[in-house]
Coordinates of C-alpha atoms in Angstrom, one line a residue:
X7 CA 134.8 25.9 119.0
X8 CA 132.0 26.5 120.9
X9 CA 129.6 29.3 120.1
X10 CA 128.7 32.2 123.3
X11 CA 125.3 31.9 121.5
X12 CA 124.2 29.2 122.8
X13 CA 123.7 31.2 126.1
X14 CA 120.6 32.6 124.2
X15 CA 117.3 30.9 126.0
X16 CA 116.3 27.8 124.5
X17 CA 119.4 26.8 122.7
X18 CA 120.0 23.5 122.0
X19 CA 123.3 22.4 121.0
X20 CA 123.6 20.6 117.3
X21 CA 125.4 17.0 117.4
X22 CA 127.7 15.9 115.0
X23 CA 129.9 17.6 112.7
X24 CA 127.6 21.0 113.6
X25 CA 128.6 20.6 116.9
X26 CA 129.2 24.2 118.8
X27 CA 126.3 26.2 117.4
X28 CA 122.6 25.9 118.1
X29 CA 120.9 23.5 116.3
X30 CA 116.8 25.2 117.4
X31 CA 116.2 27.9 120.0
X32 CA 113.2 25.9 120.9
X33 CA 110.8 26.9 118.5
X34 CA 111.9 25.0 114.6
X35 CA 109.2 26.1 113.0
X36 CA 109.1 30.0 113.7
X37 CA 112.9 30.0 113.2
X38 CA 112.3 28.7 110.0
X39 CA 109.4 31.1 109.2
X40 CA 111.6 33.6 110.4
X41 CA 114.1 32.8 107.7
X42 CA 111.6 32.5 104.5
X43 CA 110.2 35.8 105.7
X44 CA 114.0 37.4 105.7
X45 CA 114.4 38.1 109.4
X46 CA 116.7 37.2 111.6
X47 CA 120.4 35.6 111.4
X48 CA 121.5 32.0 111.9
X49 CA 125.0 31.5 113.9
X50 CA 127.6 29.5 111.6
X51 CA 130.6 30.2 113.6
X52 CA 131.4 26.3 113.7
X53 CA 132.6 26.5 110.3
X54 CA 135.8 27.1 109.0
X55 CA 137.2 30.5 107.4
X56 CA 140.4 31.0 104.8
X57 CA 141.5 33.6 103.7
X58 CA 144.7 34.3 100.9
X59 CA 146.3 37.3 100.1
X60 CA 149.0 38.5 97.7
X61 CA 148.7 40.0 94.6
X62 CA 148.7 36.7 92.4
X63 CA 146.1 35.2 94.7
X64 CA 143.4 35.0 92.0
X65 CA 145.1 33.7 89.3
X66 CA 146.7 31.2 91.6
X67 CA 143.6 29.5 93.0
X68 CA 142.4 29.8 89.3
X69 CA 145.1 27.2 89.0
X70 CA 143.6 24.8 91.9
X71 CA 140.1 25.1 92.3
X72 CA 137.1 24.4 89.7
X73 CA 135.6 27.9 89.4
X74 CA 136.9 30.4 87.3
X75 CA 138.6 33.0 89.4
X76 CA 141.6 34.7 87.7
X77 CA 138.9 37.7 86.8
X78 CA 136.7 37.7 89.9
X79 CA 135.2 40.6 90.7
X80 CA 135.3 42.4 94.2
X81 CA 132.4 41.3 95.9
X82 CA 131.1 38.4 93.7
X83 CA 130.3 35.8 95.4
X84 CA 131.0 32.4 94.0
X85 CA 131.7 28.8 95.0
X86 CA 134.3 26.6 93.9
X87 CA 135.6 22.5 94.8
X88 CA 138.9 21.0 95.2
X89 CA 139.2 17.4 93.3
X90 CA 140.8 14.2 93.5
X91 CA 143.4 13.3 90.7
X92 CA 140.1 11.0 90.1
X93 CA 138.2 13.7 90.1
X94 CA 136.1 13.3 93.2
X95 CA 135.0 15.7 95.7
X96 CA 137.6 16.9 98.3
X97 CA 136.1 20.4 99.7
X98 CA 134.0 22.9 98.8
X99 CA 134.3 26.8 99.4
X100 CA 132.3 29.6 99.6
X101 CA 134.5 32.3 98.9
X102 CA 134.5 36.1 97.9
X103 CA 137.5 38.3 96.9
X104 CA 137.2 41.9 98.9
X105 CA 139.6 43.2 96.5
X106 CA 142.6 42.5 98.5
X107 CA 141.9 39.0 99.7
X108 CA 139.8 36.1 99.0
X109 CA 137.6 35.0 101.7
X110 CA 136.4 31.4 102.2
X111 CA 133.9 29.5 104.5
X112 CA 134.4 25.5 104.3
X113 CA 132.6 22.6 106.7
X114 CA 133.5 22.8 110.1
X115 CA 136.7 20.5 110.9
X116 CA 138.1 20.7 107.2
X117 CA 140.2 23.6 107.2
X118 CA 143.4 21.9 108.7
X119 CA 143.6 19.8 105.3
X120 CA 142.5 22.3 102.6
X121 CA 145.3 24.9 104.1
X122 CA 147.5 21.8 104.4
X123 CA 147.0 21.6 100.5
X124 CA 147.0 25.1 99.4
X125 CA 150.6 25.3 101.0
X126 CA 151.6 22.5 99.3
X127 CA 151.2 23.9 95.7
X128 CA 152.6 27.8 96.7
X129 CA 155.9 27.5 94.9
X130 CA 157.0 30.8 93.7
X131 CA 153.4 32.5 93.8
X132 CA 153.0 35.4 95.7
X133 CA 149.9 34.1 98.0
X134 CA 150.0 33.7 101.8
X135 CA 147.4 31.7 103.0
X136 CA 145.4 31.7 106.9
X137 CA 143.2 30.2 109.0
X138 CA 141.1 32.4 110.2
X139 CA 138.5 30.3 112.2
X140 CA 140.0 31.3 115.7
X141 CA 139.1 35.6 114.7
X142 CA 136.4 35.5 112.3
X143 CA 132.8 34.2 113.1
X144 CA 130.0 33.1 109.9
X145 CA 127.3 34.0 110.2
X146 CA 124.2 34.0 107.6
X147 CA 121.1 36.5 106.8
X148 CA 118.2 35.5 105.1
X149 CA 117.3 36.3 101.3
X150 CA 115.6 39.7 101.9
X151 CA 117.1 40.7 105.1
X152 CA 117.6 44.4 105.9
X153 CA 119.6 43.8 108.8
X154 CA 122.8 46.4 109.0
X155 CA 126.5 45.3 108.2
X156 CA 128.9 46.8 110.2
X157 CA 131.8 48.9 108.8
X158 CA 134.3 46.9 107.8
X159 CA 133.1 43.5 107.7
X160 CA 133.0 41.4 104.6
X161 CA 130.3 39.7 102.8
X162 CA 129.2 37.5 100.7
X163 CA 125.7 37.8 99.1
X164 CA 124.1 34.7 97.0
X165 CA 120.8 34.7 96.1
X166 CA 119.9 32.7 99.1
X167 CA 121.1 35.4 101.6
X168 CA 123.8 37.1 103.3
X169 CA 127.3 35.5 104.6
X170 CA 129.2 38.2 107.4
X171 CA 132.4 37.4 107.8
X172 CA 132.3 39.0 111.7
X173 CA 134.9 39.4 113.8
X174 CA 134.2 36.6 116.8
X175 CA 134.6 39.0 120.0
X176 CA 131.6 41.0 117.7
X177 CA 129.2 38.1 117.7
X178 CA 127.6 38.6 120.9
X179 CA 127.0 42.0 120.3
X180 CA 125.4 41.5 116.7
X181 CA 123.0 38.9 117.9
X182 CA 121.5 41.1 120.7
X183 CA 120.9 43.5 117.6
X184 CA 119.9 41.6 115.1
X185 CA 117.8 38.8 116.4
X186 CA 116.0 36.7 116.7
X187 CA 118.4 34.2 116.1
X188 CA 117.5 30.8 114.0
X189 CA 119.3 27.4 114.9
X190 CA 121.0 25.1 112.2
X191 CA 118.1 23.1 111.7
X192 CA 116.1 26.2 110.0
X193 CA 118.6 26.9 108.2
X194 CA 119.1 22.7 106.8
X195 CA 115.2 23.1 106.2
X196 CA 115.8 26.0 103.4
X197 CA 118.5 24.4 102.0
X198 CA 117.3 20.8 101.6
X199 CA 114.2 22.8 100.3
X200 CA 116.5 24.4 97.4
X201 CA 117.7 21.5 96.6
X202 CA 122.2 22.9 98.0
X203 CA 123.8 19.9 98.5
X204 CA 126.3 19.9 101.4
X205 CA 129.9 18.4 101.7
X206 CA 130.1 15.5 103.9
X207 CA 126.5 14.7 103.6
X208 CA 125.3 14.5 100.0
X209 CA 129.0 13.9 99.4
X210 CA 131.0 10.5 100.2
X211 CA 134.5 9.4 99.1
X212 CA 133.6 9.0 95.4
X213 CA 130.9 11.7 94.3
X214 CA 132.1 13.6 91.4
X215 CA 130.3 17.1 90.7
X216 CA 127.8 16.4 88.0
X217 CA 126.5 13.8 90.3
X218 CA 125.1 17.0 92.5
X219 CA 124.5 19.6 89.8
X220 CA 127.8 21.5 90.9
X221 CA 128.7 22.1 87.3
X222 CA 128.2 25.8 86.1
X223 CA 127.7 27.1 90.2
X224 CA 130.9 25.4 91.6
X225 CA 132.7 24.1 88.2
X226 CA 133.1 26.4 85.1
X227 CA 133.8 24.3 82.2
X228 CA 135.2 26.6 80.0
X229 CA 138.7 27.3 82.2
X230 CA 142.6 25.9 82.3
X231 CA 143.6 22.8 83.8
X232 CA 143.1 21.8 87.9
X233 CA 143.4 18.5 89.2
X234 CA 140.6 16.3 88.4
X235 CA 139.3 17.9 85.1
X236 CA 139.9 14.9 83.0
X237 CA 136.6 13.2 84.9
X238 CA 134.7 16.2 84.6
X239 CA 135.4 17.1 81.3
X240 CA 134.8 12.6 80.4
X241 CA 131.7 12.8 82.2
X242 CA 130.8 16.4 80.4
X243 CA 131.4 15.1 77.0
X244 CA 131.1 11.5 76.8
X245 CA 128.7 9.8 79.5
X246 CA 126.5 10.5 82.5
X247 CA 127.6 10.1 86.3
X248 CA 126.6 7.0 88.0
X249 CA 124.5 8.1 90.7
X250 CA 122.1 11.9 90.5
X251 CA 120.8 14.2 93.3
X252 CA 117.0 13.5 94.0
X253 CA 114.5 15.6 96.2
X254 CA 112.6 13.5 98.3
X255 CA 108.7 14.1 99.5
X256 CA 108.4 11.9 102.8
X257 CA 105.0 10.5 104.1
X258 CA 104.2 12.6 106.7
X259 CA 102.4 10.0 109.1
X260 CA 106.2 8.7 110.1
X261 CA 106.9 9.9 113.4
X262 CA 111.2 9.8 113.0
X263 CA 112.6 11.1 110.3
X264 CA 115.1 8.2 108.2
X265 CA 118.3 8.9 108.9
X266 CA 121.5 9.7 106.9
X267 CA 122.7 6.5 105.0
X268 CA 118.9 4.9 104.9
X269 CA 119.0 2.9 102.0
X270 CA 116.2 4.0 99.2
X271 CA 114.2 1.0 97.3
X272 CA 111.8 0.9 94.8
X273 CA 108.4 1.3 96.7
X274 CA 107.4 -1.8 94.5
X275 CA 109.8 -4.0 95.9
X276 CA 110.2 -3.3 99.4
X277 CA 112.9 -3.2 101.4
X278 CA 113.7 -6.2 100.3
X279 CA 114.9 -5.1 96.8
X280 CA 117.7 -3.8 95.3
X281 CA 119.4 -0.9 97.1
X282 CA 119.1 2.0 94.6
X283 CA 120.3 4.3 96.7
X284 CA 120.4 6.6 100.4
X285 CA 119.4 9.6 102.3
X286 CA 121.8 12.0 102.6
X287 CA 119.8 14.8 104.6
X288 CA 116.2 14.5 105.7
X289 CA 114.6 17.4 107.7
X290 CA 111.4 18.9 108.7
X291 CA 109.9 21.9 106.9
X292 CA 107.4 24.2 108.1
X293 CA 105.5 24.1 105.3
X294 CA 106.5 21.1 102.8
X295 CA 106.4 18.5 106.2
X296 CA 109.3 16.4 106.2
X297 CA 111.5 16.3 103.2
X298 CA 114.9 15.0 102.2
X299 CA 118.0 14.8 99.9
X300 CA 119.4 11.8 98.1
X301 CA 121.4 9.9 95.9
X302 CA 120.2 7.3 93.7
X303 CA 121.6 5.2 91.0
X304 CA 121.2 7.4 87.7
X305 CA 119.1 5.0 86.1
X306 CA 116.4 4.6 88.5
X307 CA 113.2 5.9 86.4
X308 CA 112.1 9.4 87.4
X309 CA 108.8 9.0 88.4
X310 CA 109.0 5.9 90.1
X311 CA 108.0 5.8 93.7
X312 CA 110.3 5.1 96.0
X313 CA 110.8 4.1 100.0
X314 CA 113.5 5.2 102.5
X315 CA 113.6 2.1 105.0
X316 CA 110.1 2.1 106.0
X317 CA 108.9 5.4 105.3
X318 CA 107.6 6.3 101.1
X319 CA 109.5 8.6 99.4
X320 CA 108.0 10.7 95.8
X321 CA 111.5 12.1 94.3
X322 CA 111.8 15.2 92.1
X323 CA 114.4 15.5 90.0
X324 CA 117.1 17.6 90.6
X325 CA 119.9 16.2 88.2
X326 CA 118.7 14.9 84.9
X327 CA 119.1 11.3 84.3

């Protein structure tokens, strides 16, 4: 669905699965100033909103997903995943319960498949789920934003900012409000730079959660069965995931940026030594230079250095070995 904000002057259009919103407004670096600051909004109207209602709606997704959510508060914010029987990733939400319905944002493109399996497991419960993404419009204030919510319109706060669950026909409106507006890329810079993997691109078809550091924000150990709890609770209890979540320092004399999927080496040996692991996002940041996510192989030391094709790479831990 393609956003009416990319009317605004200097829009570019983002490629890929981010297709339909801006990825810059022609200036990357003040959009991302603007966002560390806490001004401005960034259009996510590309991505996919859920909603269920009914009066066993918590305790039924309690049931399903990995978060605890059969005592969720109106107007907590959480995040939650849907596993494999294996117990790998399948989608991630960013949800919050209003107090009559439970409000979700998911990656663009995969809400045809998560409603597909929420109606599969309804049985007698009271729930009615809906895909929202043709009415409602994401979109995302900054940490420390005192831009107004209209009446009426839900939200989700995180420490990282705002989520406005907007009405679409509202979103042209809002912007000319609320501006200036900050393209996709600002908003990948921040969250590279905290260290929030993404689903789809520090995920593949066999990541489990701990790999990420998703335990305690998007899985709560202590809670009844789902699907896929047997890995978790394994991993948990008895042994380490295979691969961890690194942060990634980038030399900043490269002119390109690797791409998702570069392989990652010990610097030592070259690119001609063992893959011990990929890029998943690399971005430029206004004030750390280019930086990136990755996965490596658990048992890669920590302060080893490391390269991404051509270009060096000094990782920071983000999951423990």
């Amino acid at each position: 669905m393609k956003s009416p904000l990319l009317s605004l002057p200097g829009a570019v259009p983002a490629e890929g699965v981010d297709e339909g919103v801006a990825a810059h407004y022609g200036e990357l670096f003040r959009e991302q100033r603007a966002l560390a600051d806490g001004t401005g909004f960034v259009d996510l109207s590309h991505r996919g909103v859920v909603t269920v209602t009914g009066s066993d709606r918590l305790s039924w997704l309690h049931l399903l997903l990995t978060q605890h959510l059969s005592e969720l508060p109106a107007g907590q914010a959480t995040e939650a995943l849907i596993l494999s029987a294996n117990g790998h990733i399948e989608h991630h939400l960013s949800l919050v319960d209003d107090g009559e319905t439970v409000w979700a944002h998911v990656e663009p493109g995969t809400q045809d498949a998560l409603i597909a399996y929420l109606e599969s497991m309804k049985f007698f419960y009271r729930v009615e789920v809906a895909d929202r993404t043709d009415d409602i419009a994401v979109v995302h204030l900054p940490a420390g934003s005192i831009a107004p919510v209209p009446d009426g319109v839900v939200v989700r706060e995180t420490a990282h900012g705002r989520d406005l669950f907007l009405p679409r026909t509202d979103l042209e409106t809002y912007a000319e409000g609320n501006g200036p507006a900050a393209g996709l890329l600002a908003y990948e810079a921040l969250r590279v730079e905290t260290h929030r993997p993404r689903l789809g691109f520090e995920t593949d078809h066999r990541t489990i959660p701990h790999e990420l550091g998703w335990i305690g924000s998007a899985v709560h150990l202590q809670k009844g069965c789902y699907r896929g709890q047997e890995t978790v609770a394994r991993v948990q209890n008895l042994g380490k995931p295979p691969r961890r979540l690194v942060f990634l320092h980038l030399d900043g004399s490269e002119v390109h940026l690797p791409a998702a999927g570069t392989p990652l080496h010990l610097a030592s040996e070259g690119v001609e030594g063992r893959k011990l692991g990929f890029v998943t996002t690399a971005v430029r940041h206004h004030e750390l230079g280019p930086i990136a996510l990755g996965l490596v192989k658990r048992n890669v030391p920590v302060d080893a250095g490391l390269v991404a094709g051509d270009t060096a790479a000094a990782q920071e831990v983000v999951v423990e070995p």
